[in-house]
JSON list of C-alpha atoms in Angstrom, two decimals:
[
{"chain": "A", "resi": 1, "resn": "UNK", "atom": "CA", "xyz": [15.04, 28.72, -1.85]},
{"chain": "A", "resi": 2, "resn": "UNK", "atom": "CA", "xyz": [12.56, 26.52, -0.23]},
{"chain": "A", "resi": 3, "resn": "UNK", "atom": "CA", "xyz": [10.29, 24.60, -2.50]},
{"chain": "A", "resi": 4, "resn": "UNK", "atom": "CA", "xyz": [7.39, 23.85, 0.00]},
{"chain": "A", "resi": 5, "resn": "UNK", "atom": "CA", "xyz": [7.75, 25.01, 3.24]},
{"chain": "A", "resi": 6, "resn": "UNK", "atom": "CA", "xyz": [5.56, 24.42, 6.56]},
{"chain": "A", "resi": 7, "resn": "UNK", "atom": "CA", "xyz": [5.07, 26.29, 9.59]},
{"chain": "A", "resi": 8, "resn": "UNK", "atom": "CA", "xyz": [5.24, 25.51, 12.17]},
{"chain": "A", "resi": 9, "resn": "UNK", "atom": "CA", "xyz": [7.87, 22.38, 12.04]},
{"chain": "A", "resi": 10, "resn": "UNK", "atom": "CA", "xyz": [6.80, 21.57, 15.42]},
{"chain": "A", "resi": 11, "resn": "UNK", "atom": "CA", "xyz": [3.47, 21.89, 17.61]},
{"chain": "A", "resi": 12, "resn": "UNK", "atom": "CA", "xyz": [2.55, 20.80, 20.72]},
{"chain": "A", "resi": 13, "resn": "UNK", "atom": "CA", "xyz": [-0.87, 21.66, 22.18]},
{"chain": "A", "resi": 14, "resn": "UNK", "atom": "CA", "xyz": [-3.48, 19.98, 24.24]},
{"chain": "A", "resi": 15, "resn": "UNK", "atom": "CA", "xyz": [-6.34, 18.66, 23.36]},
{"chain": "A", "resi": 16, "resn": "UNK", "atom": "CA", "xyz": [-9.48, 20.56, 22.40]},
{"chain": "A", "resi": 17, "resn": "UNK", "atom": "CA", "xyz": [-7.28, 23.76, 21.13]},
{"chain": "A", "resi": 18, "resn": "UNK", "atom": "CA", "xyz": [-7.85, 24.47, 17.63]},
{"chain": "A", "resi": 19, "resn": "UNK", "atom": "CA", "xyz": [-4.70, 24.98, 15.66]},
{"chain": "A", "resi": 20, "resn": "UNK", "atom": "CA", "xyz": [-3.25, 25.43, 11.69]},
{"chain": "A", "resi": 21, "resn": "UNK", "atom": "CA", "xyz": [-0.78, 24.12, 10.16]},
{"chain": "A", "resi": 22, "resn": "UNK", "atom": "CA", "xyz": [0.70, 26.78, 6.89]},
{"chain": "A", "resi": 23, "resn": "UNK", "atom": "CA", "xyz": [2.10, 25.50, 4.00]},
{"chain": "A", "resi": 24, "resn": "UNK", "atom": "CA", "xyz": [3.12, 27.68, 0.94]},
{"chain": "A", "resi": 25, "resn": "UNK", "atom": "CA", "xyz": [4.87, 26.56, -2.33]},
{"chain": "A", "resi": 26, "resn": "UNK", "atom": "CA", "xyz": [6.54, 29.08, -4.25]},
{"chain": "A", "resi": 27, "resn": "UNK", "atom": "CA", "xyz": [6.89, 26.87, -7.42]},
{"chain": "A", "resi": 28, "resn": "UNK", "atom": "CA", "xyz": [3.55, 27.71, -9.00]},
{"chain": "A", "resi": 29, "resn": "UNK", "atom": "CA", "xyz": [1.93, 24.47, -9.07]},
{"chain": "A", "resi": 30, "resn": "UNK", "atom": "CA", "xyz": [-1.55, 24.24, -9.61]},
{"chain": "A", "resi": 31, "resn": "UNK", "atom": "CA", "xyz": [-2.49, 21.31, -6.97]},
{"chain": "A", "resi": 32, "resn": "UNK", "atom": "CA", "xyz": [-1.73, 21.27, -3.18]},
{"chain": "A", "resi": 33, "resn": "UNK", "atom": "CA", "xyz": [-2.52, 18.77, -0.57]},
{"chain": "A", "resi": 34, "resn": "UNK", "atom": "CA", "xyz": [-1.96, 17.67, 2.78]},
{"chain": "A", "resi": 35, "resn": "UNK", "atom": "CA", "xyz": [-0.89, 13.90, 4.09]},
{"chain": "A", "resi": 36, "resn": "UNK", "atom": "CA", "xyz": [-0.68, 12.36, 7.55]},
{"chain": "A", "resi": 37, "resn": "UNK", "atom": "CA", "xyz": [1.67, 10.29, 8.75]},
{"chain": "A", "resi": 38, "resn": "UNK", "atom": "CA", "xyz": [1.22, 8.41, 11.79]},
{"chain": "A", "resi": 39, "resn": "UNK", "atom": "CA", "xyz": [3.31, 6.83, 14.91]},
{"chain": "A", "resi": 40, "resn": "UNK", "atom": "CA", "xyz": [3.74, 3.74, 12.56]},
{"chain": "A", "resi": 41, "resn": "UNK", "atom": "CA", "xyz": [4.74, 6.26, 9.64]},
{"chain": "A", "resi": 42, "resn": "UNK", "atom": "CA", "xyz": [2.36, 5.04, 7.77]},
{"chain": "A", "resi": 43, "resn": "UNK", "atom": "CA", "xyz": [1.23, 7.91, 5.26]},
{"chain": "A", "resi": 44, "resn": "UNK", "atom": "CA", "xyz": [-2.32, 8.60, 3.96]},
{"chain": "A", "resi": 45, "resn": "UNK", "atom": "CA", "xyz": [-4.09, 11.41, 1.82]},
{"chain": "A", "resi": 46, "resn": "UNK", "atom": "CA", "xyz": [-6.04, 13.63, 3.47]},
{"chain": "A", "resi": 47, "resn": "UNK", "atom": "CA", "xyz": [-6.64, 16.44, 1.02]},
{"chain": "A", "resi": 48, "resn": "UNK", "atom": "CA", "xyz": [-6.07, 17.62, -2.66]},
{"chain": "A", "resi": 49, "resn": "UNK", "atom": "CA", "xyz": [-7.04, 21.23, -3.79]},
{"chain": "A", "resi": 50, "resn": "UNK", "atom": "CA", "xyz": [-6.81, 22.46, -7.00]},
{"chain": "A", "resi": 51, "resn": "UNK", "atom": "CA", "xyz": [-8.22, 26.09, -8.56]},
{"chain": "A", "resi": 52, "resn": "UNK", "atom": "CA", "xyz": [-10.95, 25.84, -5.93]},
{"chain": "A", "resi": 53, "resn": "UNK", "atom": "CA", "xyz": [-11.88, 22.00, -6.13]},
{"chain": "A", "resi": 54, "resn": "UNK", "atom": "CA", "xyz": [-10.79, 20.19, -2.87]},
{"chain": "A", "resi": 55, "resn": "UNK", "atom": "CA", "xyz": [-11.40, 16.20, -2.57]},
{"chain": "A", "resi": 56, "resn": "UNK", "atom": "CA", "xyz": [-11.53, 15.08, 0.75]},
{"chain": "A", "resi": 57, "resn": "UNK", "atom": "CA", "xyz": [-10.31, 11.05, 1.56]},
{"chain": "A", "resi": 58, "resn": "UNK", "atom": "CA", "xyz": [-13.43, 10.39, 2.95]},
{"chain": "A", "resi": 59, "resn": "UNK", "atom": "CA", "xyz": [-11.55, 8.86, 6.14]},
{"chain": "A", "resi": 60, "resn": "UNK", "atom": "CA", "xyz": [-10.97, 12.51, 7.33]},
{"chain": "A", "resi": 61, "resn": "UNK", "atom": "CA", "xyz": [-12.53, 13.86, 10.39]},
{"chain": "A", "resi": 62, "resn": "UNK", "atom": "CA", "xyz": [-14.55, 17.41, 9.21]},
{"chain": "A", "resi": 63, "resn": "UNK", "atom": "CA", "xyz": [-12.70, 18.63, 12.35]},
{"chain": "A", "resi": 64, "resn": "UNK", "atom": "CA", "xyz": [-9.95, 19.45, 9.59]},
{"chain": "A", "resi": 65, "resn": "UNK", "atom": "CA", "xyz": [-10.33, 21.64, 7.07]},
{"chain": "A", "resi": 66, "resn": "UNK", "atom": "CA", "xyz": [-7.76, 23.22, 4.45]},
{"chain": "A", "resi": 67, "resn": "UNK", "atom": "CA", "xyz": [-7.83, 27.02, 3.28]},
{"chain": "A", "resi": 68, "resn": "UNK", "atom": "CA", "xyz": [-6.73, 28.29, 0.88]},
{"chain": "A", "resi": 69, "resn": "UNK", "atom": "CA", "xyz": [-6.41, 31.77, 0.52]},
{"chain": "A", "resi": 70, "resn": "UNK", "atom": "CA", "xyz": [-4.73, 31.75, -2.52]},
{"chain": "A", "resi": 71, "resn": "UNK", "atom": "CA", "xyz": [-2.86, 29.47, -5.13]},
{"chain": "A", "resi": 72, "resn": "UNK", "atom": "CA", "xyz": [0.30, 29.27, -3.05]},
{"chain": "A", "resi": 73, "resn": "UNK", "atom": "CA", "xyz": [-1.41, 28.86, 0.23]},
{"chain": "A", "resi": 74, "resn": "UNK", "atom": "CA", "xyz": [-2.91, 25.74, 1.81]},
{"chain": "A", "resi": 75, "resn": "UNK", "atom": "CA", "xyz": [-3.29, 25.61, 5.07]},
{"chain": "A", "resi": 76, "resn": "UNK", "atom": "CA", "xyz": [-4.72, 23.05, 7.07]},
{"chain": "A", "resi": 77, "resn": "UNK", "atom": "CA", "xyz": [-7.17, 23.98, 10.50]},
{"chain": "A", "resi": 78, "resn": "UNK", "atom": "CA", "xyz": [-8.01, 21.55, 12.84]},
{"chain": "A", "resi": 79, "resn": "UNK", "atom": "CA", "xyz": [-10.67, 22.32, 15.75]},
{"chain": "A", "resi": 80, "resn": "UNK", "atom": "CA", "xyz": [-11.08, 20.53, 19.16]},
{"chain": "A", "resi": 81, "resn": "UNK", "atom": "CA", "xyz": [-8.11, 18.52, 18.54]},
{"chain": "A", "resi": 82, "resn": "UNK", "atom": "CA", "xyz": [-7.96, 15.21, 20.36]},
{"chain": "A", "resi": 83, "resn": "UNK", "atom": "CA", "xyz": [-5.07, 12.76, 21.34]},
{"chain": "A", "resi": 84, "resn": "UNK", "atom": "CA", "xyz": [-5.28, 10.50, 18.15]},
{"chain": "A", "resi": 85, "resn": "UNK", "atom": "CA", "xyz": [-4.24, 13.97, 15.96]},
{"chain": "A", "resi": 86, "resn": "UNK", "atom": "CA", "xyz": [-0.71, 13.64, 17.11]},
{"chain": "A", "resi": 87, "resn": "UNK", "atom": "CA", "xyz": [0.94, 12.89, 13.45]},
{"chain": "A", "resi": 88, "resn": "UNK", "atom": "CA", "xyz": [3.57, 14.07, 11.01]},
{"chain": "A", "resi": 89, "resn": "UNK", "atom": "CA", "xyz": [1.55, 16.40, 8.49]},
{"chain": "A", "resi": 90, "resn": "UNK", "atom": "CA", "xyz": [3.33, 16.96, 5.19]},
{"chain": "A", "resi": 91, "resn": "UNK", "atom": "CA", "xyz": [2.28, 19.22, 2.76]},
{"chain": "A", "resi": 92, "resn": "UNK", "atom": "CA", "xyz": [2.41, 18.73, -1.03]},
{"chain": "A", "resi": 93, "resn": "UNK", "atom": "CA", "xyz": [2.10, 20.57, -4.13]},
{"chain": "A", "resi": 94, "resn": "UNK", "atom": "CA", "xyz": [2.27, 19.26, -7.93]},
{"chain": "A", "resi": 95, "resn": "UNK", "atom": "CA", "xyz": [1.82, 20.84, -11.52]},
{"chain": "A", "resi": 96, "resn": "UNK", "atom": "CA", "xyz": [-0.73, 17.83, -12.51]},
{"chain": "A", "resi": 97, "resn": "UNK", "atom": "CA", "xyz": [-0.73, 14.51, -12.87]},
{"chain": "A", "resi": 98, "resn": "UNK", "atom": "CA", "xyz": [2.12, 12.63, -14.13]},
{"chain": "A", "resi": 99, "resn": "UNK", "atom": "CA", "xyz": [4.42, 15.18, -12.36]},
{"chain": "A", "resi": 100, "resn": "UNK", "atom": "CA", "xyz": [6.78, 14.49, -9.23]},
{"chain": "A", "resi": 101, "resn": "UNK", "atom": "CA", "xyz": [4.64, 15.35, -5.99]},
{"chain": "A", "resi": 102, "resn": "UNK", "atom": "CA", "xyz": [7.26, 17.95, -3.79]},
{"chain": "A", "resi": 103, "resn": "UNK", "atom": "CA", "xyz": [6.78, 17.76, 0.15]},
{"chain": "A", "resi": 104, "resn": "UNK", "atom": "CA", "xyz": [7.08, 19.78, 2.92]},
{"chain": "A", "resi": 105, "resn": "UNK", "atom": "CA", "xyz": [9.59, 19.28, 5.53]},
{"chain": "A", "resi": 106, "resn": "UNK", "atom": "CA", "xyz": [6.66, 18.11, 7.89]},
{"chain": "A", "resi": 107, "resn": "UNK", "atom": "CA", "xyz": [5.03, 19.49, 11.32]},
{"chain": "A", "resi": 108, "resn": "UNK", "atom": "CA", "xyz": [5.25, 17.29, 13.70]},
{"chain": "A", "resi": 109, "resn": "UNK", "atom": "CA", "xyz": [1.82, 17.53, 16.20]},
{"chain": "A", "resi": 110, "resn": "UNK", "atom": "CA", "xyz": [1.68, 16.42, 19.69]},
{"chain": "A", "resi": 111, "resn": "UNK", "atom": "CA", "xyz": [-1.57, 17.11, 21.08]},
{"chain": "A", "resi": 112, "resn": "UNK", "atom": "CA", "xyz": [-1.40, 16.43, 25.53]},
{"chain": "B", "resi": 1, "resn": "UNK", "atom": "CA", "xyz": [-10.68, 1.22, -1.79]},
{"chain": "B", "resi": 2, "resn": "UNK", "atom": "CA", "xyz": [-6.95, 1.10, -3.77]},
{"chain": "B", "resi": 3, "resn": "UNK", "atom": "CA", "xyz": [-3.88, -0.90, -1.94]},
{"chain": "B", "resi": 4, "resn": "UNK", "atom": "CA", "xyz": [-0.30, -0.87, -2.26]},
{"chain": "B", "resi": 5, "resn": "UNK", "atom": "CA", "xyz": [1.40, -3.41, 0.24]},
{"chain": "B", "resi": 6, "resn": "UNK", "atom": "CA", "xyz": [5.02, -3.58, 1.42]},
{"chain": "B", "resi": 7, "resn": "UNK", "atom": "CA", "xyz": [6.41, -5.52, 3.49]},
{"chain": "B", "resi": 8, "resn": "UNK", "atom": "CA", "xyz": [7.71, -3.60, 6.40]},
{"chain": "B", "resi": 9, "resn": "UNK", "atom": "CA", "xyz": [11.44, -4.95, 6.99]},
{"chain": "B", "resi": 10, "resn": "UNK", "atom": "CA", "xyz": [14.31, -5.83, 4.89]},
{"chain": "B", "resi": 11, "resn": "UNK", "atom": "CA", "xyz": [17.71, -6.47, 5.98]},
{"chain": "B", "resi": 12, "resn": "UNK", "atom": "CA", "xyz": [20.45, -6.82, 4.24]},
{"chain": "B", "resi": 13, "resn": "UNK", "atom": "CA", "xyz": [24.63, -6.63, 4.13]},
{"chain": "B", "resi": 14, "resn": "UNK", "atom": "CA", "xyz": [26.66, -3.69, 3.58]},
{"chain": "B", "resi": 15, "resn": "UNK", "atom": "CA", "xyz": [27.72, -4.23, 0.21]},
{"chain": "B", "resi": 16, "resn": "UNK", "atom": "CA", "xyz": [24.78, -6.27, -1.21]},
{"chain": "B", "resi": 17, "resn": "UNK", "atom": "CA", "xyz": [21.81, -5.52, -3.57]},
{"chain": "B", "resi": 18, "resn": "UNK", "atom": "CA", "xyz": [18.41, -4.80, -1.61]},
{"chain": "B", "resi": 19, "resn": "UNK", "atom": "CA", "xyz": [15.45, -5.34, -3.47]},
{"chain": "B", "resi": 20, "resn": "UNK", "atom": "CA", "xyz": [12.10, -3.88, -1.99]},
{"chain": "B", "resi": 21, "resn": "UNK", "atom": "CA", "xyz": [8.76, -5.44, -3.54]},
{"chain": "B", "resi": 22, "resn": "UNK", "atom": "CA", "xyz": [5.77, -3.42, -3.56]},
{"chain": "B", "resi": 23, "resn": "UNK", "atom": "CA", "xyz": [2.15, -4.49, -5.22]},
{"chain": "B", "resi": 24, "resn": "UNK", "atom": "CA", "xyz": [-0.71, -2.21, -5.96]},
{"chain": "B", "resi": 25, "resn": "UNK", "atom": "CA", "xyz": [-4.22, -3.06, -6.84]},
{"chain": "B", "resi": 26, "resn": "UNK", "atom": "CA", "xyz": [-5.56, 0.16, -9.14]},
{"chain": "B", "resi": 27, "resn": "UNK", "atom": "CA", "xyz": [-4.95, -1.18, -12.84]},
{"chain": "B", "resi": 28, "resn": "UNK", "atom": "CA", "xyz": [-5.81, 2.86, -13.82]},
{"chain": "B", "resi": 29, "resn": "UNK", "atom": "CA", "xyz": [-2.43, 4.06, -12.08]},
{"chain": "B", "resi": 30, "resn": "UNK", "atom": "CA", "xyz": [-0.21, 6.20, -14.49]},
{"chain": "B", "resi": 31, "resn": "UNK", "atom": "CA", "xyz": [3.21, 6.35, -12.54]},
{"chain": "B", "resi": 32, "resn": "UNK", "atom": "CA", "xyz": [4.41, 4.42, -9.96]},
{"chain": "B", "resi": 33, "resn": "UNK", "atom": "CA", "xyz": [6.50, 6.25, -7.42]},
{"chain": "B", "resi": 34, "resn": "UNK", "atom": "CA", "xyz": [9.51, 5.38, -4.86]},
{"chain": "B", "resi": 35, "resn": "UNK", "atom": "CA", "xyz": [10.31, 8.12, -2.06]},
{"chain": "B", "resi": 36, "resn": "UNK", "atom": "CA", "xyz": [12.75, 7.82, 0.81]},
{"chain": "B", "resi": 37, "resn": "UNK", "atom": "CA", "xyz": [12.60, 8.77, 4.30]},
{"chain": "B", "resi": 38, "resn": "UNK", "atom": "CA", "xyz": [15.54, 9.21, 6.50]},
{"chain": "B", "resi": 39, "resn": "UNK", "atom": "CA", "xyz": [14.74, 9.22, 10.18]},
{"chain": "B", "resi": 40, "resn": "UNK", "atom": "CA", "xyz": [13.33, 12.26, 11.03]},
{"chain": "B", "resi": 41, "resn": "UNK", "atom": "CA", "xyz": [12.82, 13.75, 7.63]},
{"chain": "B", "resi": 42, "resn": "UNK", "atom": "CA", "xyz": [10.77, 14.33, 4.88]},
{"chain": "B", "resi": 43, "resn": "UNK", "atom": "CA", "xyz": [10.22, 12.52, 1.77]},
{"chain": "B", "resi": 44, "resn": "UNK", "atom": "CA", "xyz": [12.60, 12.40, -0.79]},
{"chain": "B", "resi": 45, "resn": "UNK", "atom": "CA", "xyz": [11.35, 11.10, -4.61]},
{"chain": "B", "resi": 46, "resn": "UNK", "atom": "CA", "xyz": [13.95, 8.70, -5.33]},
{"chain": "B", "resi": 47, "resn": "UNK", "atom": "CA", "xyz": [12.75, 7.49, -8.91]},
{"chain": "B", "resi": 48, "resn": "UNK", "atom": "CA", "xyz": [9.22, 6.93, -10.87]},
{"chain": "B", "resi": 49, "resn": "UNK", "atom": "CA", "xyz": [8.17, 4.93, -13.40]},
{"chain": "B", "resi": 50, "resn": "UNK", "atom": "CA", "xyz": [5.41, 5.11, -16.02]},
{"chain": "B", "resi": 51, "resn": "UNK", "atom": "CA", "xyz": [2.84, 2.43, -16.47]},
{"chain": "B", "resi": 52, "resn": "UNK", "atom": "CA", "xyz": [3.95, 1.37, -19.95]},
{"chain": "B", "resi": 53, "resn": "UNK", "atom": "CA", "xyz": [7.65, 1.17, -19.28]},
{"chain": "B", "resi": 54, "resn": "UNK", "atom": "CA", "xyz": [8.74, -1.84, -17.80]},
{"chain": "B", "resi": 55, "resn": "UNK", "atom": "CA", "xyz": [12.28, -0.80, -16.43]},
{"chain": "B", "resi": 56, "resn": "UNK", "atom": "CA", "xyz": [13.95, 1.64, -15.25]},
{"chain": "B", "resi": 57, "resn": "UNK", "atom": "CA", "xyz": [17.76, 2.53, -14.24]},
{"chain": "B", "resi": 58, "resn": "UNK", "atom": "CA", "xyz": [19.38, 5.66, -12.79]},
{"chain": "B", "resi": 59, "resn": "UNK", "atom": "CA", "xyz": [22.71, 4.83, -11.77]},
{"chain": "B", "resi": 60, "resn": "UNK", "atom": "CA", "xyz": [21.71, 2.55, -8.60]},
{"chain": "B", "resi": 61, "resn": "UNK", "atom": "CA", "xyz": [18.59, 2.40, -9.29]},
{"chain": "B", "resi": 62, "resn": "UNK", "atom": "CA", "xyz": [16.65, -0.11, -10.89]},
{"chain": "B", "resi": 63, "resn": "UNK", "atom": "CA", "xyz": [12.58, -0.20, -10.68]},
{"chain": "B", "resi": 64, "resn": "UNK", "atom": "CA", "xyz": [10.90, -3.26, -12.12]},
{"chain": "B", "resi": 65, "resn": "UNK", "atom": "CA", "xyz": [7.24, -2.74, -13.30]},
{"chain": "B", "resi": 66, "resn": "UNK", "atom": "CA", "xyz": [4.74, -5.55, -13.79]},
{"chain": "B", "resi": 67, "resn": "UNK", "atom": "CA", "xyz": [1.92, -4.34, -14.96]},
{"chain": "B", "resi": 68, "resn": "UNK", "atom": "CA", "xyz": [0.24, -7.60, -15.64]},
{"chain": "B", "resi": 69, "resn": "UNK", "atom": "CA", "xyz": [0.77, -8.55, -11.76]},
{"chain": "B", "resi": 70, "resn": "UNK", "atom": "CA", "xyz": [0.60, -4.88, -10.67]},
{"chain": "B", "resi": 71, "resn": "UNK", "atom": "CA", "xyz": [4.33, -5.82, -9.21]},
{"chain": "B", "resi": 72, "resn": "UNK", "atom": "CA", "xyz": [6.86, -3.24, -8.63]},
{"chain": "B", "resi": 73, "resn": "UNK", "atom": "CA", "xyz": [10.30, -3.88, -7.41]},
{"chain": "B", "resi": 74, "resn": "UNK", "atom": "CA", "xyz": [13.23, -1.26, -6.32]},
{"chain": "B", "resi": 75, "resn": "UNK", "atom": "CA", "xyz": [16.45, -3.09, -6.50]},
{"chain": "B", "resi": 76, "resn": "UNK", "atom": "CA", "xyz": [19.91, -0.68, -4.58]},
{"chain": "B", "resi": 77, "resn": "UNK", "atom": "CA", "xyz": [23.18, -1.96, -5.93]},
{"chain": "B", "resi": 78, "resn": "UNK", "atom": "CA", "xyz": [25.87, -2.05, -3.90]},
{"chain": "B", "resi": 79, "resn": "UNK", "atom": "CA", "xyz": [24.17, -1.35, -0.64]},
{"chain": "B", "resi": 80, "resn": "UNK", "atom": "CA", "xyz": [25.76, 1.42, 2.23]},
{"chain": "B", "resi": 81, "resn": "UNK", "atom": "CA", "xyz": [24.92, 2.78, 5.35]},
{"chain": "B", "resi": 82, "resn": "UNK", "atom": "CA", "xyz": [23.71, 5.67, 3.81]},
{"chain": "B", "resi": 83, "resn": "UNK", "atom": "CA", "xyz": [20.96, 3.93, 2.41]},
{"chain": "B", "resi": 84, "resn": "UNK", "atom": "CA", "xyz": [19.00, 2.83, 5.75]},
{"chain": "B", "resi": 85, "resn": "UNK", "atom": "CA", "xyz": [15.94, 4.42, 5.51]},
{"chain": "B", "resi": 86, "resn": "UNK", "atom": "CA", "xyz": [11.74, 3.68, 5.30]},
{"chain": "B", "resi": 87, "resn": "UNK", "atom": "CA", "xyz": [11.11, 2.97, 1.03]},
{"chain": "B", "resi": 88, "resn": "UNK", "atom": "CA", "xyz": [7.71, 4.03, 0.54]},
{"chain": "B", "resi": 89, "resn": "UNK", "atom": "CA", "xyz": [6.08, 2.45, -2.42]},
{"chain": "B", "resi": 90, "resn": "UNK", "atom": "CA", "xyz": [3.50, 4.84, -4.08]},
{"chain": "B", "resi": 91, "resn": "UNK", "atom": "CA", "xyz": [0.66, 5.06, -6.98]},
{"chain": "B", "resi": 92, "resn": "UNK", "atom": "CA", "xyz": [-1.01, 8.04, -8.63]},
{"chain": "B", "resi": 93, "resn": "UNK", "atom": "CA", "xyz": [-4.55, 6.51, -9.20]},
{"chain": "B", "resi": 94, "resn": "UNK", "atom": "CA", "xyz": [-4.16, 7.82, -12.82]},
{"chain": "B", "resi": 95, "resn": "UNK", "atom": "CA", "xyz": [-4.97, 11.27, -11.55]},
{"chain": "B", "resi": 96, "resn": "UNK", "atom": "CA", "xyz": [-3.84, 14.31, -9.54]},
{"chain": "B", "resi": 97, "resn": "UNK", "atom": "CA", "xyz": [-5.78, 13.17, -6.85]},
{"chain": "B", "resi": 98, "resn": "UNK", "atom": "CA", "xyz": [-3.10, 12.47, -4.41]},
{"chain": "B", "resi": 99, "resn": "UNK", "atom": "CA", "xyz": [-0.78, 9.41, -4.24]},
{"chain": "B", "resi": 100, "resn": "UNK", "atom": "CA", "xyz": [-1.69, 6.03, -2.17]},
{"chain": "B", "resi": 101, "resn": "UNK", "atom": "CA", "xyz": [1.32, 4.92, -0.30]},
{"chain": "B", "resi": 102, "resn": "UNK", "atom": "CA", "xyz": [2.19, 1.94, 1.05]},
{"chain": "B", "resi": 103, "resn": "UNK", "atom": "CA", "xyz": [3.50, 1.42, 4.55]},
{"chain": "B", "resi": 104, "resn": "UNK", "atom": "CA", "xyz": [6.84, 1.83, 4.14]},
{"chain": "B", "resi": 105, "resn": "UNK", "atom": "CA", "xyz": [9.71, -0.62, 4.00]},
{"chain": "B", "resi": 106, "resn": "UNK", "atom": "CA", "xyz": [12.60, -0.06, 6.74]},
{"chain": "B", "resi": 107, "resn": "UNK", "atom": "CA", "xyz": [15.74, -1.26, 5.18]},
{"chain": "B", "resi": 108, "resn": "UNK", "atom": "CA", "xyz": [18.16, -2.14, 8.07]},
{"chain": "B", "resi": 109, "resn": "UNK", "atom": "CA", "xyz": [21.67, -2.48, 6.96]},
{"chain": "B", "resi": 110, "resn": "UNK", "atom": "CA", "xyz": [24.17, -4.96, 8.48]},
{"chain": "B", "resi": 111, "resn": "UNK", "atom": "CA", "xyz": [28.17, -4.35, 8.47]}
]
């Protein structure tokens, strides 16, 4: 059984659409967040959520904004998306600190 | 805000020990992290450390920690084709805040 899985794997879209990215963990883990990984592959924090507390690198756009409807959930929206979105977005999920972080396979964004 | 640096290439023989340096600047970090990425895939934890331990093996494996010079080192033994991949080094902050990466390290492996 899938750990953390992401839908969709892949998006392509064009710019100004809003779309969201799903992610849902089925291991019970208290903290979720979303990364980015850019063209370079170079990975960054976007977003960590736990029992209704989100931190927000303070880097991120407030075009994007996570959800989460419930503690499996956390899904990321992003309106009028623009060409500089196109990324890797992983998904995360943890117990707590000190624990091994477990990623999504990744959706891969192309915004045209 | 908090750094970890990598350099971004290493190369090495088919048979030979890579060893991938990473330094961090956040002295509050509580595990230090190494994850692989295959081309593309997603990230796969490959070992961790904790902040007081100063080694670690697991088969092979070996991380080096530094605390003192916030210095951590992934050595492969016995290099193979298999392992050619981006090494991302990675720090907790001392929370459950997320993880800083670094940029990755692509190990390139020669026959």
């Amino acid at each position: 059984d899938t750990a953390v899985s992401q839908t969709p794997k892949y998006l392509v879209t064009q710019m100004g659409n809003d779309k969201s990215i799903k992610c849902e963990q089925n291991l019970g883990h208290d903290t979720m967040y979303w990364y980015k990984q850019d063209s370079k592959k170079f990975l960054k924090i976007m977003f960590s959520y736990n029992n209704k507390e989100l931190i927000i690198n303070e880097t991120v756009p407030n075009r994007f904004s996570p959800k989460s409807p419930d503690k499996a959930h956390l899904n990321l929206h992003i309106n009028s998306l623009e060409l500089g979105d196109s990324a890797v977005y992983f998904c995360a999920s943890t117990p707590g600190q000190g624990y091994e972080q477990y990623f999504g396979p990744g959706t891969r964004l192309t915004v045209t | 805000g908090e750094d970890v640096e990598q350099s971004l290439f290493l190369s090495v023989r088919e048979g030979d020990s890579s060893v991938i340096n990473c330094t961090y600047t956040d002295s509050s970090s509580t595990y230090l992290y190494w994850y692989k990425q295959e081309p593309g895939a997603g990230l796969q934890l490959l070992t961790y450390i904790f902040s007081n331990m100063d080694m670690k093996q697991d088969q092979r494996l070996t991380v080096l920690l530094n605390k003192k010079d916030k210095h951590l080192s992934l050595r492969i033994a016995d290099t193979q084709t298999g392992d050619s991949a981006i090494y991302f080094c990675a720090d907790d902050g001392g929370g459950a805040d997320g993880l800083t990466f670094g940029k990755g390290t692509h190990l390139i492996i020669q026959p």
